[in-house]
Short mmCIF file of C-alpha atoms and ligand atoms in Angstrom, two decimals:
data_model
loop_
_atom_site.label_atom_id
_atom_site.label_comp_id
_atom_site.label_asym_id
_atom_site.label_seq_id
_atom_site.Cartn_x
_atom_site.Cartn_y
_atom_site.Cartn_z
CA UNK A 1 26.41 7.35 25.86
CA UNK A 2 24.67 10.49 27.05
CA UNK A 3 21.38 10.61 28.93
CA UNK A 4 18.20 9.71 27.00
CA UNK A 5 16.76 12.64 25.07
CA UNK A 6 13.37 11.80 26.58
CA UNK A 7 14.90 12.52 30.00
CA UNK A 8 16.59 15.75 28.94
CA UNK A 9 19.77 14.45 27.22
CA UNK A 10 20.91 15.29 23.73
CA UNK A 11 19.56 13.51 20.67
CA UNK A 12 21.42 10.55 19.18
CA UNK A 13 20.23 11.42 15.67
CA UNK A 14 21.63 14.85 14.99
CA UNK A 15 20.47 14.99 11.36
CA UNK A 16 17.03 15.54 9.86
CA UNK A 17 15.14 12.69 8.17
CA UNK A 18 16.11 12.65 4.47
CA UNK A 19 13.70 14.72 2.39
CA UNK A 20 10.69 13.19 0.73
CA UNK A 21 9.45 13.67 -1.94
CA UNK A 22 12.62 13.79 -3.99
CA UNK A 23 12.24 16.06 -7.02
CA UNK A 24 14.30 18.24 -9.31
CA UNK A 25 13.95 20.29 -12.46
CA UNK A 26 12.57 17.18 -14.20
CA UNK A 27 9.27 17.54 -12.32
CA UNK A 28 9.26 21.32 -12.88
CA UNK A 29 9.82 20.79 -16.62
CA UNK A 30 7.08 18.18 -16.72
CA UNK A 31 4.61 20.52 -15.04
CA UNK A 32 5.52 23.38 -17.37
CA UNK A 33 5.22 21.10 -20.37
CA UNK A 34 1.62 20.32 -19.45
CA UNK A 35 0.87 23.90 -18.47
CA UNK A 36 2.13 25.36 -21.72
CA UNK A 37 0.53 22.69 -23.88
CA UNK A 38 -2.91 23.81 -22.75
CA UNK A 39 -3.83 20.12 -22.71
CA UNK A 40 -4.59 19.46 -19.08
CA UNK A 41 -6.69 16.34 -19.38
CA UNK A 42 -6.35 12.97 -21.02
CA UNK A 43 -9.15 13.65 -23.48
CA UNK A 44 -7.39 16.61 -24.99
CA UNK A 45 -5.55 13.89 -26.89
CA UNK A 46 -8.26 11.54 -28.08
CA UNK A 47 -7.50 7.90 -27.42
CA UNK A 48 -11.20 7.09 -27.17
CA UNK A 49 -14.38 9.11 -27.46
CA UNK A 50 -13.86 12.87 -27.04
CA UNK A 51 -16.43 15.59 -26.38
CA UNK A 52 -15.98 17.10 -29.84
CA UNK A 53 -15.57 13.80 -31.66
CA UNK A 54 -11.96 14.49 -32.63
CA UNK A 55 -9.00 12.16 -32.26
CA UNK A 56 -5.31 12.93 -32.22
CA UNK A 57 -2.15 11.01 -32.92
CA UNK A 58 -0.50 12.58 -29.88
CA UNK A 59 -0.41 10.59 -26.70
CA UNK A 60 -1.26 12.19 -23.39
CA UNK A 61 1.15 12.33 -20.44
CA UNK A 62 -1.17 10.02 -18.50
CA UNK A 63 -1.19 7.45 -21.28
CA UNK A 64 2.58 7.63 -21.64
CA UNK A 65 2.90 7.20 -17.91
CA UNK A 66 0.59 4.17 -18.05
CA UNK A 67 2.72 2.56 -20.77
CA UNK A 68 5.99 3.28 -18.99
CA UNK A 69 4.67 2.11 -15.64
CA UNK A 70 3.23 -1.07 -17.19
CA UNK A 71 6.59 -1.85 -18.80
CA UNK A 72 8.42 -1.31 -15.50
CA UNK A 73 5.99 -3.71 -13.80
CA UNK A 74 5.74 -6.30 -16.58
CA UNK A 75 1.98 -5.86 -16.88
CA UNK A 76 -0.04 -5.73 -20.06
CA UNK A 77 -2.51 -3.03 -19.02
CA UNK A 78 -2.26 -0.11 -16.64
CA UNK A 79 -4.76 2.70 -16.01
CA UNK A 80 -3.93 5.73 -13.91
CA UNK A 81 -6.57 7.03 -11.53
CA UNK A 82 -6.82 9.78 -8.88
CA UNK A 83 -6.10 7.62 -5.80
CA UNK A 84 -5.16 4.13 -4.68
CA UNK A 85 -8.54 3.86 -2.95
CA UNK A 86 -10.48 4.33 -6.16
CA UNK A 87 -8.05 1.98 -7.93
CA UNK A 88 -9.03 -0.68 -5.39
CA UNK A 89 -12.73 -0.09 -5.97
CA UNK A 90 -12.25 -0.31 -9.74
CA UNK A 91 -10.14 -3.47 -9.57
CA UNK A 92 -12.55 -5.24 -7.23
CA UNK A 93 -15.53 -4.22 -9.36
CA UNK A 94 -13.85 -5.29 -12.60
CA UNK A 95 -13.07 -8.66 -10.99
CA UNK A 96 -16.77 -9.15 -10.33
CA UNK A 97 -17.05 -8.25 -6.65
CA UNK A 98 -20.50 -6.89 -5.85
CA UNK A 99 -23.33 -6.79 -3.31
CA UNK A 100 -23.53 -9.79 -1.02
CA UNK A 101 -20.05 -11.06 -1.83
CA UNK A 102 -17.35 -11.79 0.71
CA UNK A 103 -13.76 -10.76 0.13
CA UNK A 104 -10.99 -12.43 2.12
CA UNK A 105 -8.35 -9.97 3.22
CA UNK A 106 -6.13 -8.85 6.08
CA UNK A 107 -6.98 -6.49 8.91
CA UNK A 108 -3.36 -5.37 9.15
CA UNK A 109 -3.46 -2.64 6.52
CA UNK A 110 -4.62 0.87 5.77
CA UNK A 111 -8.40 1.29 6.06
CA UNK A 112 -8.81 1.74 2.28
CA UNK A 113 -8.37 -2.02 1.81
CA UNK A 114 -11.59 -2.55 3.77
CA UNK A 115 -13.45 0.58 2.70
CA UNK A 116 -13.08 -0.35 -0.99
CA UNK A 117 -14.78 -3.69 -0.30
CA UNK A 118 -17.62 -2.00 1.61
CA UNK A 119 -18.05 0.56 -1.17
CA UNK A 120 -19.19 -2.30 -3.43
CA UNK A 121 -21.65 -3.52 -0.78
CA UNK A 122 -19.45 -6.56 -0.21
CA UNK A 123 -18.12 -7.67 3.19
CA UNK A 124 -14.50 -8.22 4.18
CA UNK A 125 -13.60 -11.46 5.93
CA UNK A 126 -10.34 -11.11 7.81
CA UNK A 127 -7.57 -13.68 7.92
CA UNK A 128 -4.62 -13.35 10.26
CA UNK A 129 -1.14 -12.33 9.18
CA UNK A 130 2.01 -14.39 9.44
CA UNK A 131 3.80 -12.70 12.36
CA UNK A 132 7.17 -13.07 10.64
CA UNK A 133 6.17 -11.40 7.34
CA UNK A 134 3.20 -9.20 8.39
CA UNK A 135 1.40 -10.38 5.24
CA UNK A 136 -1.74 -12.53 5.04
CA UNK A 137 -1.05 -16.11 6.15
CA UNK A 138 -1.96 -18.36 3.19
CA UNK A 139 -2.36 -21.35 5.53
CA UNK A 140 -5.40 -19.63 7.09
CA UNK A 141 -7.22 -18.65 3.90
CA UNK A 142 -9.08 -21.86 3.06
CA UNK A 143 -10.87 -22.03 6.41
CA UNK A 144 -12.29 -18.54 5.73
CA UNK A 145 -13.85 -19.46 2.37
CA UNK A 146 -17.66 -19.71 2.27
CA UNK A 147 -20.13 -20.07 -0.61
CA UNK A 148 -20.25 -16.24 -0.69
CA UNK A 149 -16.51 -15.75 -1.13
CA UNK A 150 -15.75 -14.03 -4.41
CA UNK A 151 -12.18 -12.82 -4.14
CA UNK A 152 -8.99 -12.71 -2.11
CA UNK A 153 -7.61 -9.20 -1.66
CA UNK A 154 -3.98 -9.45 -0.58
CA UNK A 155 -1.86 -6.56 0.69
CA UNK A 156 1.88 -6.46 0.03
CA UNK A 157 2.60 -4.66 3.27
CA UNK A 158 5.48 -2.22 3.22
CA UNK A 159 6.43 -3.49 -0.24
CA UNK A 160 6.98 -7.14 0.69
CA UNK A 161 5.17 -9.40 -1.79
CA UNK A 162 2.79 -12.00 -0.31
CA UNK A 163 3.15 -15.72 -0.96
CA UNK A 164 1.36 -15.38 -4.29
CA UNK A 165 1.98 -18.94 -5.49
CA UNK A 166 0.22 -20.40 -2.45
CA UNK A 167 -2.59 -17.82 -2.66
CA UNK A 168 -3.13 -18.29 -6.40
CA UNK A 169 -3.21 -22.08 -5.97
CA UNK A 170 -6.06 -21.76 -3.46
CA UNK A 171 -7.88 -19.20 -5.61
CA UNK A 172 -7.68 -21.28 -8.77
CA UNK A 173 -8.87 -24.39 -6.95
CA UNK A 174 -11.84 -22.51 -5.46
CA UNK A 175 -12.70 -20.27 -8.42
CA UNK A 176 -11.82 -16.98 -6.70
CA UNK A 177 -10.31 -13.80 -8.09
CA UNK A 178 -7.06 -12.50 -6.59
CA UNK A 179 -6.60 -8.75 -6.32
CA UNK A 180 -3.28 -7.34 -5.13
CA UNK A 181 -3.29 -4.21 -3.02
CA UNK A 182 0.20 -3.10 -4.05
CA UNK A 183 -0.40 0.46 -2.81
CA UNK A 184 2.78 0.08 -0.76
CA UNK A 185 4.65 -2.13 -3.22
CA UNK A 186 5.35 -0.07 -6.34
CA UNK A 187 8.59 -1.43 -7.80
CA UNK A 188 8.78 -4.67 -5.81
CA UNK A 189 9.69 -7.51 -8.17
CA UNK A 190 10.22 -11.27 -7.83
CA UNK A 191 12.41 -13.41 -10.07
CA UNK A 192 13.21 -10.55 -12.43
CA UNK A 193 9.78 -10.04 -13.97
CA UNK A 194 6.99 -10.82 -11.49
CA UNK A 195 6.12 -7.41 -10.16
CA UNK A 196 3.77 -6.64 -7.30
CA UNK A 197 0.37 -5.85 -8.79
CA UNK A 198 0.95 -7.93 -11.93
CA UNK A 199 0.77 -11.45 -10.50
CA UNK A 200 -2.90 -11.87 -9.59
CA UNK A 201 -5.99 -11.05 -11.66
CA UNK A 202 -5.66 -7.33 -11.00
CA UNK A 203 -3.42 -5.09 -8.91
CA UNK A 204 -3.46 -1.55 -7.65
CA UNK A 205 -0.88 1.08 -6.70
CA UNK A 206 -0.98 4.35 -4.78
CA UNK A 207 1.03 7.48 -5.50
CA UNK A 208 -0.11 9.32 -2.40
CA UNK A 209 2.50 11.53 -0.76
CA UNK A 210 4.12 8.88 1.47
CA UNK A 211 4.53 6.22 -1.20
CA UNK A 212 7.78 5.51 -3.10
CA UNK A 213 6.58 7.45 -6.15
CA UNK A 214 4.25 10.35 -5.72
CA UNK A 215 2.32 13.15 -7.35
CA UNK A 216 0.85 14.16 -3.99
CA UNK A 217 -2.08 11.86 -4.75
CA UNK A 218 -2.60 9.28 -7.48
CA UNK A 219 -3.18 5.62 -8.15
CA UNK A 220 -3.21 2.99 -10.86
CA UNK A 221 -4.85 -0.33 -11.72
CA UNK A 222 -2.95 -3.07 -13.52
CA UNK A 223 -3.94 -6.37 -15.07
CA UNK A 224 -2.66 -8.96 -17.53
CA UNK A 225 -6.25 -9.82 -18.49
CA UNK A 226 -7.78 -8.08 -21.53
CA UNK A 227 -11.38 -8.47 -20.34
CA UNK A 228 -10.68 -7.07 -16.87
CA UNK A 229 -8.70 -4.25 -18.50
CA UNK A 230 -11.67 -3.23 -20.62
CA UNK A 231 -13.92 -3.13 -17.58
CA UNK A 232 -11.43 -1.00 -15.62
CA UNK A 233 -11.08 1.35 -18.61
CA UNK A 234 -14.83 1.70 -18.89
CA UNK A 235 -15.62 2.10 -15.17
CA UNK A 236 -12.85 4.70 -14.95
CA UNK A 237 -14.38 6.61 -17.86
CA UNK A 238 -17.93 7.10 -16.65
CA UNK A 239 -18.95 3.73 -18.10
CA UNK A 240 -18.10 4.65 -21.70
CA UNK A 241 -16.83 2.25 -24.36
CA UNK A 242 -13.79 2.91 -26.50
CA UNK A 243 -15.83 2.93 -29.70
CA UNK A 244 -19.00 4.60 -28.48
CA UNK A 245 -20.09 8.23 -28.44
CA UNK A 246 -19.15 10.68 -25.69
CA UNK A 247 -22.61 10.69 -24.07
CA UNK A 248 -23.15 6.97 -24.54
CA UNK A 249 -22.68 5.11 -21.26
CA UNK A 250 -22.73 1.32 -21.20
CA UNK A 251 -22.10 1.03 -17.48
CA UNK A 252 -22.50 3.06 -14.32
CA UNK A 253 -18.92 4.19 -13.91
CA UNK A 254 -17.32 7.29 -12.44
CA UNK A 255 -14.87 9.85 -13.67
CA UNK A 256 -11.76 8.28 -12.17
CA UNK A 257 -9.25 9.61 -14.67
CA UNK A 258 -5.91 10.99 -13.57
CA UNK A 259 -5.10 14.58 -14.61
CA UNK A 260 -2.23 15.42 -16.94
CA UNK A 261 -0.19 17.31 -14.33
CA UNK A 262 -0.05 14.23 -12.11
CA UNK A 263 0.72 11.97 -15.05
CA UNK A 264 3.65 14.14 -16.12
CA UNK A 265 5.11 14.28 -12.60
CA UNK A 266 4.77 10.52 -12.17
CA UNK A 267 6.60 9.86 -15.44
CA UNK A 268 9.57 11.63 -13.96
CA UNK A 269 9.21 9.98 -10.55
CA UNK A 270 9.21 6.58 -12.28
CA UNK A 271 12.66 7.25 -13.72
CA UNK A 272 14.11 7.29 -10.20
CA UNK A 273 12.22 4.26 -8.91
CA UNK A 274 14.79 1.52 -9.61
CA UNK A 275 17.80 3.47 -8.37
CA UNK A 276 15.92 4.56 -5.23
CA UNK A 277 15.00 0.91 -4.60
CA UNK A 278 18.70 0.02 -4.82
CA UNK A 279 19.63 2.80 -2.39
CA UNK A 280 16.96 1.69 0.06
CA UNK A 281 18.02 -1.96 -0.19
CA UNK A 282 21.65 -1.07 0.47
CA UNK A 283 20.83 1.10 3.48
CA UNK A 284 18.30 -1.44 4.77
CA UNK A 285 21.01 -4.11 4.84
CA UNK A 286 23.33 -1.69 6.63
CA UNK A 287 20.63 -0.82 9.17
CA UNK A 288 19.85 -4.47 9.90
CA UNK A 289 23.53 -5.31 10.32
CA UNK A 290 23.83 -2.54 12.89
CA UNK A 291 20.64 -3.47 14.74
CA UNK A 292 21.62 -7.15 14.90
CA UNK A 293 23.26 -6.91 18.31
CA UNK A 294 20.29 -5.28 20.03
CA UNK A 295 18.13 -7.77 21.97
CA UNK A 296 14.39 -7.85 21.40
CA UNK A 297 14.46 -6.16 17.98
CA UNK A 298 13.75 -8.60 15.16
CA UNK A 299 13.53 -8.00 11.45
CA UNK A 300 10.70 -9.28 9.30
CA UNK A 301 11.33 -12.27 7.08
CA UNK A 302 11.80 -11.14 3.48
CA UNK A 303 11.43 -13.26 0.37
CA UNK A 304 14.61 -14.80 -1.00
CA UNK A 305 13.33 -14.58 -4.59
CA UNK A 306 12.90 -10.79 -4.64
CA UNK A 307 15.04 -9.14 -7.29
CA UNK A 308 13.94 -5.59 -6.43
CA UNK A 309 12.42 -4.41 -3.16
CA UNK A 310 10.74 -1.06 -2.74
CA UNK A 311 10.87 -1.19 1.11
CA UNK A 312 8.17 1.44 1.39
CA UNK A 313 7.92 0.97 5.15
CA UNK A 314 10.72 -0.29 7.38
CA UNK A 315 8.97 -2.71 9.73
CA UNK A 316 10.74 -4.08 12.78
CA UNK A 317 9.37 -6.39 15.45
CA UNK A 318 9.75 -5.56 19.12
CA UNK A 319 9.67 -8.83 21.06
CA UNK A 320 10.40 -7.28 24.46
CA UNK A 321 13.09 -9.89 25.21
CA UNK A 322 15.84 -8.35 27.31
CA UNK A 323 14.01 -5.04 27.77
CA UNK A 324 13.01 -5.64 31.43
CA UNK A 325 9.32 -5.13 30.82
CA UNK A 326 9.53 -1.85 28.90
CA UNK A 327 6.73 -1.70 26.35
CA UNK A 328 7.04 -1.04 22.64
CA UNK A 329 5.12 2.21 22.98
CA UNK A 330 7.59 3.56 25.55
CA UNK A 331 10.53 2.47 23.40
CA UNK A 332 9.01 4.35 20.47
CA UNK A 333 8.54 7.46 22.58
CA UNK A 334 12.19 7.30 23.57
CA UNK A 335 13.28 6.68 19.96
CA UNK A 336 11.22 9.63 18.74
CA UNK A 337 12.87 11.86 21.34
CA UNK A 338 16.24 10.68 20.00
CA UNK A 339 15.23 11.85 16.52
CA UNK A 340 14.17 8.48 15.05
CA UNK A 341 10.95 8.77 12.99
CA UNK A 342 9.53 5.55 14.47
CA UNK A 343 5.81 4.97 15.00
CA UNK A 344 3.58 2.13 16.14
CA UNK A 345 2.16 1.76 12.61
CA UNK A 346 -1.42 0.53 12.59
CA UNK A 347 -2.59 0.95 16.17
CA UNK A 348 -5.86 -0.84 15.34
CA UNK A 349 -6.63 -3.67 12.98
CA UNK A 350 -9.13 -2.48 10.36
CA UNK A 351 -11.95 -4.41 12.06
CA UNK A 352 -11.28 -2.71 15.42
CA UNK A 353 -11.49 0.83 14.08
CA UNK A 354 -14.25 2.97 15.58
CA UNK A 355 -16.13 2.89 12.23
CA UNK A 356 -16.88 -0.80 12.80
CA UNK A 357 -18.76 -0.15 16.04
CA UNK A 358 -21.91 1.02 14.24
CA UNK A 359 -21.82 -0.13 10.64
CA UNK A 360 -25.15 1.32 9.61
CA UNK A 361 -23.99 4.72 10.79
CA UNK A 362 -20.52 4.27 9.27
CA UNK A 363 -21.72 3.01 5.88
CA UNK A 364 -25.00 4.83 5.46
CA UNK A 365 -26.59 1.56 4.35
CA UNK A 366 -28.49 -1.12 6.17
CA UNK A 367 -27.15 -4.65 6.39
CA UNK A 368 -29.51 -5.97 3.69
CA UNK A 369 -27.61 -3.90 1.09
CA UNK A 370 -24.74 -6.26 1.84
CA UNK A 371 -26.87 -9.38 1.48
CA UNK A 372 -27.08 -10.08 5.22
CA UNK A 373 -29.69 -9.61 7.91
CA UNK A 374 -27.18 -8.11 10.29
CA UNK A 375 -23.56 -7.09 10.06
CA UNK A 376 -20.97 -9.58 11.31
CA UNK A 377 -19.72 -9.40 14.85
CA UNK A 378 -16.37 -7.83 14.05
CA UNK A 379 -15.03 -8.51 17.55
CA UNK A 380 -14.71 -12.22 16.58
CA UNK A 381 -11.56 -11.25 14.67
CA UNK A 382 -9.75 -10.19 17.83
CA UNK A 383 -9.63 -13.91 18.72
CA UNK A 384 -9.22 -15.11 15.16
CA UNK A 385 -6.29 -12.83 14.30
CA UNK A 386 -3.83 -12.99 17.23
CA UNK A 387 -0.78 -12.08 15.15
CA UNK A 388 -2.57 -9.00 13.79
CA UNK A 389 -3.57 -7.99 17.32
CA UNK A 390 -0.02 -8.38 18.63
CA UNK A 391 1.45 -6.42 15.76
CA UNK A 392 -0.96 -3.56 16.48
CA UNK A 393 -0.66 -3.48 20.24
CA UNK A 394 2.84 -4.67 21.11
CA UNK A 395 5.20 -5.63 18.36
CA UNK A 396 5.40 -3.54 15.20
CA UNK A 397 7.70 -0.57 14.78
CA UNK A 398 7.28 1.37 11.51
CA UNK A 399 9.71 3.80 9.95
CA UNK A 400 9.23 5.65 6.64
CA UNK A 401 11.15 4.66 3.52
CA UNK A 402 12.88 8.02 3.33
CA UNK A 403 15.16 6.97 6.23
CA UNK A 404 16.80 4.67 3.68
CA UNK A 405 17.38 7.39 1.11
CA UNK A 406 20.17 9.08 3.04
CA UNK A 407 23.71 7.83 3.42
CA UNK A 408 25.08 5.05 5.59
CA UNK A 409 26.15 7.53 8.26
CA UNK A 410 22.50 8.49 8.80
CA UNK A 411 21.49 4.84 9.14
CA UNK A 412 24.30 4.41 11.65
CA UNK A 413 22.87 7.27 13.74
CA UNK A 414 19.49 5.53 13.75
CA UNK A 415 21.06 2.28 14.95
CA UNK A 416 22.99 4.20 17.62
CA UNK A 417 19.68 5.60 18.87
CA UNK A 418 18.22 2.09 19.23
CA UNK A 419 21.35 0.98 21.09
CA UNK A 420 21.20 4.03 23.34
CA UNK A 421 17.55 3.47 24.25
CA UNK A 422 18.31 -0.19 24.98
CA UNK A 423 21.30 0.64 27.21
CA UNK A 424 19.27 3.19 29.16
CA UNK A 425 16.08 1.10 29.41
CA UNK A 426 16.15 1.06 33.19
CA UNK A 427 16.23 4.88 33.20
CA UNK A 428 12.90 4.75 31.37
CA UNK A 429 11.48 2.68 34.22
CA UNK A 430 12.94 4.99 36.84
CA UNK A 431 11.61 7.95 34.89
CA UNK A 432 8.11 6.53 35.28
CA UNK A 433 7.57 5.59 31.63
C1 PLP B 1 -2.34 -0.75 1.75
C2 PLP B 1 -3.00 0.47 1.18
N1 PLP B 1 -4.08 0.33 0.40
C3 PLP B 1 -4.68 1.38 -0.15
C4 PLP B 1 -4.24 2.67 0.07
C5 PLP B 1 -5.01 3.80 -0.50
O1 PLP B 1 -4.28 4.61 -1.34
P1 PLP B 1 -4.65 6.16 -1.50
O2 PLP B 1 -4.25 6.86 -0.24
O3 PLP B 1 -3.85 6.59 -2.68
O4 PLP B 1 -6.10 6.23 -1.75
C6 PLP B 1 -3.13 2.87 0.88
C7 PLP B 1 -2.63 4.23 1.15
O5 PLP B 1 -2.05 4.53 2.15
C8 PLP B 1 -2.49 1.76 1.45
O6 PLP B 1 -1.42 1.90 2.25
#
């Protein structure tokens, strides 16, 4: 094999990363349909109070999307919103999380998981991940429960569904709500009809640009529970009620409605979801088979009962075994030079982000707004979450889902790049990396 690209050789991956987002004339038609209808917002169609008091038998694009998405995820209720972050805030609020509450969650996630909790003046309590799955370790949840605990907010990282049976058993025993952050798990399904986001009390999804379905931005809340659904509906609609007048507000909600252009695009994106999941699963298996012979690269443990996996992030574990002391970060640099879109993923756990250094400054509120005299010492979690810390600093390798949307030949090139970097590892040392 030729010299490492990092040291001036040619790249192992000679093709570009497969395009994302995938779109065709279906999205263009959807956008034109909305444009030419002149109905650019959900309330142009009725379906609740309208500014002029009218109702219509037509159903908006957003509402059709909600119905189609709910059916695809086996959930009773779904409400589309502008982002996954606001979906999280809505779901937590509708599940009763408020000032002074504690929410058990993971630090190995995007910051929105934590920021949504803070936005309700509640405090996250972090539990370590299982190093083999990268998801919250259910065995560590009970020891984190206090009299202030209100909910467990799980994250299905990279599309892999958490151990929901174990988590729900703890929650039911202790009277806690379970909210699923399925921002990265759209389309992941267990046992045929238990979809990510539809298993706990409420779930959320994100349709931001990097997710497996996208309208650039977007999100949704889902629930099987009629009462929680009504609260989400109301909070999303400025605190209105379905039967009230337009300027009658029962609650302090926000305008968190999705626009019709996004709804129409997402309806079309949804039609590709299942077949794209199948393509990713097939290429994922091919990639793993080809990486199997490379020392020190392990794959995460996936659930055996999954019937559809969205694989929104390809997560590998770098153990260092057989790499003669080369660090993950150097390996990633070398892989990137070879044309592999690998990154370190979350370089910090949520609780180690700079925002946590001065909470009053970061939040704009004093501690008493959160029901405490002073904010927790977040550095305690560095000791309490060793698997999270190792994933951040030494072990995780992330690659985007679009690498699995090409053909097998592309996946083979990626595996060749890993093999090449491994074979030339001593050159990295000699090269001063
Ligand atoms: C785990 C997780 N939660 C929440 C979000 C927030 O979603 P959005 O970017 O749509 O607000 C994201 C987005 O990256 C995410 O990855």
